[in-house]
Coordinates of C-alpha atoms in Angstrom, one line a residue:
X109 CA 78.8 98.8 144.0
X110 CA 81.5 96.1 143.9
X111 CA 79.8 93.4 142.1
X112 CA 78.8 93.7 137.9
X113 CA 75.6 96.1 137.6
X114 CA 73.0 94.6 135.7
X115 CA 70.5 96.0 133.7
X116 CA 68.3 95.6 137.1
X117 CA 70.6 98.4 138.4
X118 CA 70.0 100.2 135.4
X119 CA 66.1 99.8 135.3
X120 CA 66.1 100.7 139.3
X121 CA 68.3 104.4 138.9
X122 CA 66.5 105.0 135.8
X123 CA 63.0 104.8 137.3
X124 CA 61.9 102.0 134.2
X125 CA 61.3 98.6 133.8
X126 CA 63.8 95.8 133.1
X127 CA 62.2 95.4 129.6
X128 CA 62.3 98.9 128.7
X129 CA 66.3 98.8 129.8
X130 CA 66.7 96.2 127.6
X131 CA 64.4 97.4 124.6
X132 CA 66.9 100.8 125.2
X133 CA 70.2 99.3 125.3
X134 CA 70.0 97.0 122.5
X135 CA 68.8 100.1 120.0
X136 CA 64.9 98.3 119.3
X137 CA 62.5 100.1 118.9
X138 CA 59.7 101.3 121.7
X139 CA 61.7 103.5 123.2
X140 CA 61.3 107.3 122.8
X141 CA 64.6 109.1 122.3
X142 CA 64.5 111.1 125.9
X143 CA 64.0 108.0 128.1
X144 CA 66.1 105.6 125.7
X145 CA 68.8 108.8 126.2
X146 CA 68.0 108.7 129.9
X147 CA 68.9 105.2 130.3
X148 CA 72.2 105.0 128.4
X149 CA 73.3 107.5 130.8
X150 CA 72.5 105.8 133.8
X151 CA 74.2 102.9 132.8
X152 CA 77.4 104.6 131.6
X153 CA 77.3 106.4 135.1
X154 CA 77.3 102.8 137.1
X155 CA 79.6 100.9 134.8
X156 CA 77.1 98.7 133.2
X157 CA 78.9 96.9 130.3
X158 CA 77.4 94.2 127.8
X159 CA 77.4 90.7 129.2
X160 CA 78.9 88.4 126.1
X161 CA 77.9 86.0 127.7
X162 CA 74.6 86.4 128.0
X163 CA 74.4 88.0 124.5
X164 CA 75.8 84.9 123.0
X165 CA 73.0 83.2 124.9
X166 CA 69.8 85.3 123.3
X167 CA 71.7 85.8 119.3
X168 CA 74.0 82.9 118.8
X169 CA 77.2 84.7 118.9
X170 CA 80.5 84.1 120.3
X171 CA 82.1 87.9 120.2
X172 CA 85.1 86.4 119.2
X173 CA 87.3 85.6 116.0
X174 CA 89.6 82.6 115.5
X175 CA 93.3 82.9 114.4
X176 CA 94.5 79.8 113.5
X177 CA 98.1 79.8 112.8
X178 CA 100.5 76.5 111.6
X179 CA 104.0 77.2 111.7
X180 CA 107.0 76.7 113.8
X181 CA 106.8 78.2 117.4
X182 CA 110.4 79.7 117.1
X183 CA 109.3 81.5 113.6
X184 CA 106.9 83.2 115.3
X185 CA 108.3 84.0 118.6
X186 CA 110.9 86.2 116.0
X187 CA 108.6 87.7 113.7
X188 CA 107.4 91.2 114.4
X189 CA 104.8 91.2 110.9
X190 CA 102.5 88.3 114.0
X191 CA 102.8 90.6 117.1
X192 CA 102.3 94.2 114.9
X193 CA 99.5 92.5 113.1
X194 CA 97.4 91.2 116.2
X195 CA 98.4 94.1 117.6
X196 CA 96.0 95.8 114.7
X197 CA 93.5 93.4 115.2
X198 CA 92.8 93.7 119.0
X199 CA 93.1 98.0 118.7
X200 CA 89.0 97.3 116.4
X201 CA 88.3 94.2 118.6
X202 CA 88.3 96.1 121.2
X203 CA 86.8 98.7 120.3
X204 CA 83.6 96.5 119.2
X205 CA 83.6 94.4 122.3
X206 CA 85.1 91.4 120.8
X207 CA 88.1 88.6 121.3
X208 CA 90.9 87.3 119.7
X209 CA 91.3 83.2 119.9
X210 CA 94.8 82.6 118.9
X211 CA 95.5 78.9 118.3
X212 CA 98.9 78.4 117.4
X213 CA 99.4 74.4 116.1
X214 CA 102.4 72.2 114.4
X215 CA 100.9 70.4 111.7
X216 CA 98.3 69.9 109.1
X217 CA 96.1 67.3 111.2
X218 CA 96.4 69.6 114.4
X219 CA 95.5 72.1 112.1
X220 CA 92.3 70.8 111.5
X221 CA 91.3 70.2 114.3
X222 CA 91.6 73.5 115.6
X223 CA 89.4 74.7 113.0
X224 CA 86.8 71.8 113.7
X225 CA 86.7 72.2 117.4
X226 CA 86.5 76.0 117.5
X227 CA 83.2 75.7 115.0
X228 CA 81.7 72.9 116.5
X229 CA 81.8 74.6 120.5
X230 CA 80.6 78.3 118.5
X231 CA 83.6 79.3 120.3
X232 CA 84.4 82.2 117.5
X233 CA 82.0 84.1 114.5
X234 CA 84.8 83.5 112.0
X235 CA 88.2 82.8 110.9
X236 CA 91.0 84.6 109.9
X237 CA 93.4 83.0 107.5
X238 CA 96.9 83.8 107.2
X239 CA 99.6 82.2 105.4
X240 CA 97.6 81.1 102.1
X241 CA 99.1 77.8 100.6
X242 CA 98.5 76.7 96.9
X243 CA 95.8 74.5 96.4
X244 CA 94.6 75.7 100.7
X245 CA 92.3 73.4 101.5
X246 CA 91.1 75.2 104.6
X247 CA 88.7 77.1 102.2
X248 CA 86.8 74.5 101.5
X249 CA 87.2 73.2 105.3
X250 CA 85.8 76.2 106.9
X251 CA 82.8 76.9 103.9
X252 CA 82.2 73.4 104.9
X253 CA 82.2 74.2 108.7
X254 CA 79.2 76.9 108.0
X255 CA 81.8 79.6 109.5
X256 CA 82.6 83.3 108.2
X257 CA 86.3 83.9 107.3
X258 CA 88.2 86.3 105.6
X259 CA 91.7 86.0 103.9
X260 CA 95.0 87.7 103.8
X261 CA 95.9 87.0 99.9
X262 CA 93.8 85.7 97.4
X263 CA 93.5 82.0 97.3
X264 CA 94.2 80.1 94.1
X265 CA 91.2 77.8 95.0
X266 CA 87.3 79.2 94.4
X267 CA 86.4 80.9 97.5
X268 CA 83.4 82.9 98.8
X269 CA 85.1 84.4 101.4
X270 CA 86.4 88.4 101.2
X271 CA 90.1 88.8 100.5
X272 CA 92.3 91.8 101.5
X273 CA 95.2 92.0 99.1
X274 CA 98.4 94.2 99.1
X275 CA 99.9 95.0 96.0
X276 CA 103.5 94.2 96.3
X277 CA 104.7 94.4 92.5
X278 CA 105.3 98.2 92.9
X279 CA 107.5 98.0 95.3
X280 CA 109.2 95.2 94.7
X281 CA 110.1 96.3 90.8
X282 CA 110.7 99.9 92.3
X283 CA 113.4 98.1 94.7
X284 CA 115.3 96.2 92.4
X285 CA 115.8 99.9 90.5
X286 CA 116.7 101.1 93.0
X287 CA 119.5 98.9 93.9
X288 CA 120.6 98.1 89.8
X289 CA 120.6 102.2 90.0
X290 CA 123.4 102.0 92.6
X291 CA 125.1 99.9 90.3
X292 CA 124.0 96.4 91.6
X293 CA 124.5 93.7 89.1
X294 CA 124.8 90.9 91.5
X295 CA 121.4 90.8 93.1
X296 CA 120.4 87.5 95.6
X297 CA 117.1 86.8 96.6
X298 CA 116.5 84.4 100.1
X299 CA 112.9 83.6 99.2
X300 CA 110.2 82.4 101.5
X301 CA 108.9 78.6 101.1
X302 CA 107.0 77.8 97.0
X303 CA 104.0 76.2 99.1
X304 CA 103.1 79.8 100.4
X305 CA 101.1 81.9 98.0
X306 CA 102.9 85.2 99.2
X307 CA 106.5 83.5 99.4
X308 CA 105.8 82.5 95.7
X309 CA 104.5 85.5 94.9
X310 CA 107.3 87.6 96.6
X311 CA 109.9 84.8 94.5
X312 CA 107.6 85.2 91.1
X313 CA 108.0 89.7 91.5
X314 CA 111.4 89.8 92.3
X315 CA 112.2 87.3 89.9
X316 CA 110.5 89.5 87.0
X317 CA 111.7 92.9 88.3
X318 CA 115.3 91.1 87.9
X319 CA 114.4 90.0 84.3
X320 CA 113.3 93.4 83.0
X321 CA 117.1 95.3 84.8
X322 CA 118.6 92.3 82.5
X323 CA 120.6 90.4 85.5
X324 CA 120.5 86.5 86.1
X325 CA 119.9 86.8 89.7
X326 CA 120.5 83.7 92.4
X327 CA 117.5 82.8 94.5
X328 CA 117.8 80.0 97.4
X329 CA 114.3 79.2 99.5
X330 CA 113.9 78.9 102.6
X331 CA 111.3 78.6 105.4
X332 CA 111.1 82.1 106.0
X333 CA 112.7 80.9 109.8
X334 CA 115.8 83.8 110.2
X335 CA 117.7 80.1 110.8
X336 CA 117.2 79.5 107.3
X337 CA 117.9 82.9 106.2
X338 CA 121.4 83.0 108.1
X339 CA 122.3 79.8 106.5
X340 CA 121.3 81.4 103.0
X341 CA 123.8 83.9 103.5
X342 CA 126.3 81.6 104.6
X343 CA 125.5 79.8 100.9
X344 CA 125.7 82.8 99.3
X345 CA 128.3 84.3 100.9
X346 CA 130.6 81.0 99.6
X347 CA 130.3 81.9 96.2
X348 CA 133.0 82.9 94.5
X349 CA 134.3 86.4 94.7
X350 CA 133.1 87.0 90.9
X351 CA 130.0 85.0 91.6
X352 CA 129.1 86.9 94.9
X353 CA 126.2 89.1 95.5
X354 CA 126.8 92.8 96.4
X355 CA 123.4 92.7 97.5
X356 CA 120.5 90.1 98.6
X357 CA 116.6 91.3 98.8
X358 CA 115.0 88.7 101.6
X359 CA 111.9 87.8 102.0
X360 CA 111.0 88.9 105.5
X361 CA 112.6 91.0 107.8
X362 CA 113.7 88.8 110.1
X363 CA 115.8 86.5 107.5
X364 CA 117.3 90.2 106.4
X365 CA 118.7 91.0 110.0
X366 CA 119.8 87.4 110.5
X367 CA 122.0 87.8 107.0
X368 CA 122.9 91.0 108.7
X369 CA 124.4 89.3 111.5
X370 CA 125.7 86.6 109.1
X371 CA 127.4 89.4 107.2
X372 CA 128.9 91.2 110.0
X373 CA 130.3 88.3 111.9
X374 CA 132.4 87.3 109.0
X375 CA 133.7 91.2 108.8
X376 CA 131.5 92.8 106.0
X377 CA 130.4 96.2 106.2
X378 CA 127.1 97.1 105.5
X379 CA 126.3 98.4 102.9
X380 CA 129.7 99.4 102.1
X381 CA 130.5 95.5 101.2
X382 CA 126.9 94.2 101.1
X383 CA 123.1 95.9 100.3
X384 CA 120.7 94.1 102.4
X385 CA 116.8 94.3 102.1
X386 CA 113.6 93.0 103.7
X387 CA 110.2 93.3 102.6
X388 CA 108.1 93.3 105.5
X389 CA 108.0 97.2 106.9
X390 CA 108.0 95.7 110.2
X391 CA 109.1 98.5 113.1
X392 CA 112.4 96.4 114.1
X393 CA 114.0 97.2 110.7
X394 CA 114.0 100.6 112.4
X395 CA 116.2 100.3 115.0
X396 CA 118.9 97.6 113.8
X397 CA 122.1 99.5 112.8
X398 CA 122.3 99.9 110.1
X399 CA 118.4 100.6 110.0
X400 CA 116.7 97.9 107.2
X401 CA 115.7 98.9 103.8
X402 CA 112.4 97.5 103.0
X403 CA 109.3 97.6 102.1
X404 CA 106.4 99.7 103.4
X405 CA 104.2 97.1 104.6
X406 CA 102.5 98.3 107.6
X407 CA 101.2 94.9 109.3
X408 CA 99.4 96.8 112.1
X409 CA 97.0 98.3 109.0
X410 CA 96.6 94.6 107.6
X411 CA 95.0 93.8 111.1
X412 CA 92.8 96.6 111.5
X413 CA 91.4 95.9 108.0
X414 CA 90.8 92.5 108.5
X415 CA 89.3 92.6 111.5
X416 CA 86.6 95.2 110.8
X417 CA 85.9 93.6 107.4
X418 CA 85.4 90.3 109.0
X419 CA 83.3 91.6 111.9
X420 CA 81.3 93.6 108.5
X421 CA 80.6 90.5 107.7
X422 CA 79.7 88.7 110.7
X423 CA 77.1 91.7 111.4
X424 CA 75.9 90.5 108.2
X425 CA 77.5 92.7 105.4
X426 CA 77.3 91.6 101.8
X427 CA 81.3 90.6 101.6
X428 CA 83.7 93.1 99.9
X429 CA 87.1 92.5 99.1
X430 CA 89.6 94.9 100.2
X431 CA 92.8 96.3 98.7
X432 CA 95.4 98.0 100.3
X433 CA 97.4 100.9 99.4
X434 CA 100.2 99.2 97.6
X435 CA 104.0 98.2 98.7
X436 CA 106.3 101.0 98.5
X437 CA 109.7 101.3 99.2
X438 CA 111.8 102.4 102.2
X439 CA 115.0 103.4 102.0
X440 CA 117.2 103.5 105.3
X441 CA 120.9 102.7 105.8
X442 CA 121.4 98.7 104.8
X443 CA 121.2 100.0 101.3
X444 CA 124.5 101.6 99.2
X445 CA 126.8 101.1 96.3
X446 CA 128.3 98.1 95.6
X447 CA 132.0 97.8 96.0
X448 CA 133.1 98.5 92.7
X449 CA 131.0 101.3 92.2
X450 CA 133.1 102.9 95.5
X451 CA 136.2 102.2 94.5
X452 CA 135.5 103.9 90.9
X453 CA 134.1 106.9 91.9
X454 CA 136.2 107.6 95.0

């Protein structure tokens, strides 16, 4: 058979009526167990596969989920937490029969238009929103729009969509230990942008965690962009030699391998001159040399989790939020002593 069986193949090898194909292999009832076990066989046997399509046709749905992402194309095209996290995604939507519509856009407007033209054609089930800002207003775009959705953070706005949260405090506070415990006291922070709830977040953590060791730590924002992050370095890098960090915590992996090349080119060892940290987990920490201390993120599991909560919820699920196991640490070989803390034990 070279074209697409149908369920007309099915009912014909089967010996049944169209109907009772179609009563079968949409699990209604009518259909006793042998012959209902009958025909699923038969149609595994010739191939027959769903039609989305034509299911979309008889129950309104699309089979797909929206990904609307607003940032610069060259972040992205750099940033493994995007392609481990879809990645996480399409291993359930696959499995369920489903699609990803990835819409990547510039700006606010373009933004919103995305959103109003993928819920106007039905073109997805629901949304997934990345990136919280303070104050989003997508949530109230998309409750408007009638659409499911699901966040990545909990937004600071009211919101009756299901949020799936990681606890980062642990690890963040465990890190900072962990570096003041090498004997640290000049720690830096390159933070992601204020107008992101999980760069201010990450800021707000690290900023306590450096409270409670007692050290009056620098922190300089940036875009999250590893651009920004290597001119961050640069900045602190300036400081005077007294002033200096002995080691900066980053806010994303890729900013923490940019300062590593930052560091390098201007002849610092790491870590023997300078500690460097990320916070992502991401898998290319791994094979940078010196391999990235960081956090133990896991952005593939953050896909997977939102994508079967929001399809829970598309299948009509009461909606649950969901918490992750939190942020721990990773230690690998960007982390030592400071430089003083060598020289005094050596």
């Amino acid at each position: 058979m070279t074209r697409r069986p149908t369920i007309v193949d099915v009912a014909r090898e089967a010996g049944v009526s169209k109907g009772l194909v179609s009563l079968a292999l949409n699990d209604r009832p009518g259909v006793n167990a042998t012959t209902r076990e009958r025909i699923h066989k038969v149609a595994a046997d010739i191939g027959w596969r769903p039609n989305p399509a034509a299911r979309g046709l008889t129950n309104r749905r699309a089979y797909a989920l929206g990904l609307v992402v607003r940032r610069d194309p060259r972040i992205i095209e750099v940033d493994p937490f995007f392609a481990s996290f879809i990645s996480g995604l399409e291993t359930v939507l696959s499995e369920r029969g489903q699609v990803l519509v990835l819409s990547l856009v510039g700006d606010h407007d373009a933004e919103e238009r995305a959103y109003r033209t993928l819920a106007a054609d039905a073109r997805v089930d629901g949304f997934i929103v990345t990136d919280l800002l303070a104050g989003d207003p997508r949530i109230e775009l998309i409750a408007d729009l009638g659409v499911h959705a699901v966040t990545l953070g909990e937004p600071d706005v009211p919101t009756a969509f299901p949020a799936i949260r990681r606890d980062y405090a642990p690890g963040i506070h465990e890190l900072v230990r962990y570096l003041v415990g090498l004997g640290h006291e000049r720690i830096a922070h390159v933070a992601g942008p204020e107008s992101m709830l999980h760069g201010h977040e990450r800021r707000q953590l690290f900023a306590d965690a450096a409270h409670e060791a007692g050290l009056d730590a620098a922190v300089v924002p940036t875009d999250f962009s590893p651009e920004q992050g290597a001119a961050a370095t640069e900045q602190l890098l300036d400081l005077p030699v007294d002033d200096r960090p002995t080691a900066i915590v980053y806010g994303n992996d890729p900013m923490a391998i940019a300062g590593m090349s930052v560091a390098q080119h201007r002849g610092l060892r790491i870590p023997k001159d300078l500690s460097v940290t990320g916070l992502d987990g991401s898998q290319i920490g791994r094979l940078v040399y010196p391999a990235l201390t960081t956090l133990d993120n896991d952005p593939a599991e953050w896909g997977r989790i939102v994508a079967a909560t929001l399809l829970d919820l598309v299948d009509g699920t009461t909606p649950v939020d969901r918490a992750l196991h939190p942020a721990g640490l990773i230690v690998r070989g960007s982390t030592g002593a400071p430089p003083t803390r060598q020289h005094t034990t050596a």
